[in-house]
Amino acid sequence: MLDTEALPALPRARRAEALEAWLRGLLEDAAAGTPPPRSRRGGPPRTGTDGLALVAVGSLGRREPPPYGDLDLVLVHEGRPEIAALADAVWYPVWDAGLRLDHSVRTVAEAVTTASTDVKAGLGLLDARFVAGDADLAAALRTATLASWRQSAARLMPQLRDLRRGRARQVGELAFLLEPDLKEAYGGLREGQVLRAAAAAQLADEPSAEVGQAYAFLLDVRDELRRRTGRPADVLVRQEQRPVAAALGLADEDALLREVSLAGRRLAFLADETWRRVEAGLERRPRGRYRRVRREPLAEGVVRQGDEVVLARDARPAGDPGLVLRGAAAAARADLLLSPYTLKVLAVHSPPVPEPWPAEVRWNFLRLLASGRAAVPVLEQLDQEGLLVRLLPEWDRVRSLPQRHPWHRYTVDRHLVEAAAAAAELTRDVDRPDLLLVGALLHDIGKGWPGDHSVVGAPVAGRVAARMGFAPADVATLTAVVRHHLLLPDIAVRRDIDDPATVERVAATLGHDPALLQLLHAVAQADGAATSTSAWSPWKAHLVAALVARVQARIGGSAAPDTEPVLHPGDPAPGVEADGAVTVTVEDVADGQQVTFRAPDRPGLFSCLAGVLALNQLDVRAAKVNTDGSRATAVFAVRPRFGRPPVPAILADAVRAALEGTLPLSARLRQREADYRQDDGRAAPPRISWHNGEVTGDATGIVEVRAGDRAGLLYRLTAALAAEGLDVTSARVETLGADAADHFYVTDASGTPIDGEQRARVEAALAAAARGAVPDPVPGGADTPG
């Protein structure tokens, strides 16, 4: 007789053994006590368990029956007429014992038919395991249902995917729930079963040992939860978290919730990866001609292959500490993911990043963050492979750290990533988007330490910023951003913002620094958006904006962006400074190269130079141009997109050919775009503004363009200005994160001021250029044959 009261206290393996032994006896007793009917064909009737098998599916089939769980049983037979009586003789004792039972009676053929049409039944039969009776019949059932599952995978796996995504929308994601459903939430126990189902369909690899560990931990939590509650509970409610944590040897309920979150994130991450593999595998299954997957270069050392980013054939991960972030930034900018194999190679072979970070590493980290929503899954990839903690050791203190306030939708680490993604939409509203992105990512980093997270987090953020290689002034700014990131929301909702004392208090706290005020406003918006609509309502947003406006008026002035890097003309090559000559010098700098052009001044020259650089796959980070009489000097800070440094002679020849009209830049750049798909960037429109009150010298207007950076953007913008009859007399070009902030000092050919009608035309042309349009060459310009 089964001792049902002692059953929940047993370990899982012994609980399964006890249930199986009892069920084995039930089938033997049923077979012995049920008289076989007279054979109508004259042959001897089947007796005992010949042609009869009791098979466990579900949790018992997986040998993981939970306390107070259901028994899922299938009685398989080969057409025995007395099967109904046999089944009753097995099922009734189960019910009499007070156990819940999900049962069915089928032949092998009936089971196969059900498995091929019902995704839930098919998923359950994959766990079919022999308990008692005819072992050969049970083996035949398993073999047939497994073959049926593989044959029906193209139809059943999408159904299973939709079921899991539907449950995720209803229940949520296990990693971010304060009272998680251990079974049905996305990343819960169901995901472990889905991973095995995908492997059974031969569409994915067998689950790894780490999957088994995460899955086993969730089973332990559920078992202890059910022992505590004495019922079939799967939701880890708040009042049960502390006793469950104690039973499992964890410090407290937060430690338990963090471990649950880590396990759930791992299962969800691998499930997402598996679904991508499954969908790709199902797309390849129809017969057809083999098509070679195109490999498209994205950045030095990484290429796009299909819908993934993989290492280039000549990549050397062990000798390239910047490859991790270069590949991650390229993936996010292309709205793709790194391939799992690439991730593992990088995790094994990538060397530590030098400290402070080289400028290129910091630059790619900013480009990754500036990719917005596309950066979130890429950062999760880096986190799951342990690469993010290598870059930011402080991150380990906030990984999957729960936030008990009901306003918060995410754990601390995911909240920080979401805040950075939200900040990426605000980079055009600040003068230092790089500081905004890093400040948003680190604003709550102090929650990993005891004490007021704003106070303890400020020095932590300062150490991180210094390690990243920011200048001391920028480190101080980021430290202040983290220290005061709650200042504006707190004051706006708790004080009278029309009181001059309130305004003065905020201004004094910020040291009357307009740049810090600007950054704190953007971080507050990003923080609120990453928390919840309750935390950042339209009313609260309005109050904060009103407070910022009052403080800005009190402080006065405006924040001026730093110019980085500092550009200075290189030394000219000796003996080549003739009036009509084009000279080029290239100087290695900390983060790429600096290219200095000296050429005869003419309309469209700056656009020509920018086009030549784009054609040679050189990304412009900063630029300035000045004229002196009939000569112009233009200095560009560039970084090769694919690691090939610029060659002065090649650049000089290209500029001369473009000026002579033998190199059609527009056509060549359009062909380049056809060969290499461009980064589309974010869909936000460019921001164009005029600053004519600051005009000095020969310029008749200053136009500022803020737009998502992309290859050839500077050429398009300056070509658009030239097409509208404006000449660039001086320029200041900056690229911070994924945004370009370009200031052009322009003059009309006639020397007259730029009126409102011409401004409207210029703005339309610049907006089109920022979206990728290449203006036709202007008459007499650099693209015009002479």
PDB file of N, CA and C in Angstrom, residues 582-584 597 608 612 616 647-663:
ATOM      1  N   VAL A 582      47.063  69.200 -54.368  1.00  0.00           N
ATOM      2  CA  VAL A 582      46.310  68.553 -53.305  1.00  0.00           C
ATOM      3  C   VAL A 582      47.293  67.725 -52.492  1.00  0.00           C
ATOM      4  N   THR A 583      47.412  68.039 -51.227  1.00  0.00           N
ATOM      5  CA  THR A 583      48.340  67.286 -50.385  1.00  0.00           C
ATOM      6  C   THR A 583      47.566  66.618 -49.259  1.00  0.00           C
ATOM      7  N   VAL A 584      48.059  65.459 -48.851  1.00  0.00           N
ATOM      8  CA  VAL A 584      47.428  64.679 -47.791  1.00  0.00           C
ATOM      9  C   VAL A 584      48.506  64.193 -46.838  1.00  0.00           C
ATOM     10  N   PHE A 597      43.965  67.390 -45.170  1.00  0.00           N
ATOM     11  CA  PHE A 597      43.940  67.721 -46.595  1.00  0.00           C
ATOM     12  C   PHE A 597      44.275  69.205 -46.766  1.00  0.00           C
ATOM     13  N   CYS A 608      33.452  66.896 -51.201  1.00  0.00           N
ATOM     14  CA  CYS A 608      34.334  66.007 -51.964  1.00  0.00           C
ATOM     15  C   CYS A 608      35.254  65.225 -51.035  1.00  0.00           C
ATOM     16  N   VAL A 612      35.346  61.114 -50.451  1.00  0.00           N
ATOM     17  CA  VAL A 612      36.533  60.280 -50.670  1.00  0.00           C
ATOM     18  C   VAL A 612      36.814  59.419 -49.443  1.00  0.00           C
ATOM     19  N   ASN A 616      36.609  55.235 -49.155  1.00  0.00           N
ATOM     20  CA  ASN A 616      37.726  54.423 -48.676  1.00  0.00           C
ATOM     21  C   ASN A 616      37.422  53.759 -47.330  1.00  0.00           C
ATOM     22  N   VAL A 647      45.924  55.470 -46.833  1.00  0.00           N
ATOM     23  CA  VAL A 647      47.176  55.681 -47.556  1.00  0.00           C
ATOM     24  C   VAL A 647      47.122  57.069 -48.177  1.00  0.00           C
ATOM     25  N   PRO A 648      48.037  57.976 -47.808  1.00  0.00           N
ATOM     26  CA  PRO A 648      47.952  59.360 -48.290  1.00  0.00           C
ATOM     27  C   PRO A 648      47.891  59.473 -49.808  1.00  0.00           C
ATOM     28  N   ALA A 649      48.716  58.702 -50.528  1.00  0.00           N
ATOM     29  CA  ALA A 649      48.749  58.820 -51.984  1.00  0.00           C
ATOM     30  C   ALA A 649      47.409  58.429 -52.607  1.00  0.00           C
ATOM     31  N   ILE A 650      46.785  57.368 -52.074  1.00  0.00           N
ATOM     32  CA  ILE A 650      45.493  56.944 -52.617  1.00  0.00           C
ATOM     33  C   ILE A 650      44.437  58.015 -52.381  1.00  0.00           C
ATOM     34  N   LEU A 651      44.422  58.597 -51.173  1.00  0.00           N
ATOM     35  CA  LEU A 651      43.446  59.645 -50.885  1.00  0.00           C
ATOM     36  C   LEU A 651      43.674  60.864 -51.763  1.00  0.00           C
ATOM     37  N   ALA A 652      44.933  61.265 -51.927  1.00  0.00           N
ATOM     38  CA  ALA A 652      45.228  62.437 -52.753  1.00  0.00           C
ATOM     39  C   ALA A 652      44.807  62.208 -54.202  1.00  0.00           C
ATOM     40  N   ASP A 653      45.097  61.031 -54.741  1.00  0.00           N
ATOM     41  CA  ASP A 653      44.693  60.732 -56.128  1.00  0.00           C
ATOM     42  C   ASP A 653      43.177  60.770 -56.267  1.00  0.00           C
ATOM     43  N   ALA A 654      42.458  60.233 -55.266  1.00  0.00           N
ATOM     44  CA  ALA A 654      41.000  60.217 -55.333  1.00  0.00           C
ATOM     45  C   ALA A 654      40.430  61.627 -55.284  1.00  0.00           C
ATOM     46  N   VAL A 655      40.994  62.486 -54.432  1.00  0.00           N
ATOM     47  CA  VAL A 655      40.512  63.868 -54.356  1.00  0.00           C
ATOM     48  C   VAL A 655      40.748  64.583 -55.683  1.00  0.00           C
ATOM     49  N   ARG A 656      41.951  64.414 -56.244  1.00  0.00           N
ATOM     50  CA  ARG A 656      42.235  65.068 -57.537  1.00  0.00           C
ATOM     51  C   ARG A 656      41.280  64.576 -58.623  1.00  0.00           C
ATOM     52  N   ALA A 657      41.019  63.263 -58.649  1.00  0.00           N
ATOM     53  CA  ALA A 657      40.108  62.719 -59.664  1.00  0.00           C
ATOM     54  C   ALA A 657      38.695  63.245 -59.460  1.00  0.00           C
ATOM     55  N   ALA A 658      38.261  63.355 -58.197  1.00  0.00           N
ATOM     56  CA  ALA A 658      36.921  63.879 -57.944  1.00  0.00           C
ATOM     57  C   ALA A 658      36.812  65.335 -58.340  1.00  0.00           C
ATOM     58  N   LEU A 659      37.855  66.123 -58.058  1.00  0.00           N
ATOM     59  CA  LEU A 659      37.826  67.534 -58.427  1.00  0.00           C
ATOM     60  C   LEU A 659      37.869  67.716 -59.938  1.00  0.00           C
ATOM     61  N   GLU A 660      38.567  66.825 -60.635  1.00  0.00           N
ATOM     62  CA  GLU A 660      38.639  66.912 -62.101  1.00  0.00           C
ATOM     63  C   GLU A 660      37.398  66.355 -62.786  1.00  0.00           C
ATOM     64  N   GLY A 661      36.546  65.624 -62.014  1.00  0.00           N
ATOM     65  CA  GLY A 661      35.330  65.067 -62.584  1.00  0.00           C
ATOM     66  C   GLY A 661      35.475  63.667 -63.124  1.00  0.00           C
ATOM     67  N   THR A 662      36.645  63.039 -62.966  1.00  0.00           N
ATOM     68  CA  THR A 662      36.821  61.670 -63.487  1.00  0.00           C
ATOM     69  C   THR A 662      36.432  60.603 -62.465  1.00  0.00           C
ATOM     70  N   LEU A 663      36.149  61.007 -61.216  1.00  0.00           N
ATOM     71  CA  LEU A 663      35.692  60.063 -60.197  1.00  0.00           C
ATOM     72  C   LEU A 663      34.288  60.486 -59.763  1.00  0.00           C
TER      73      LEU A 663
END
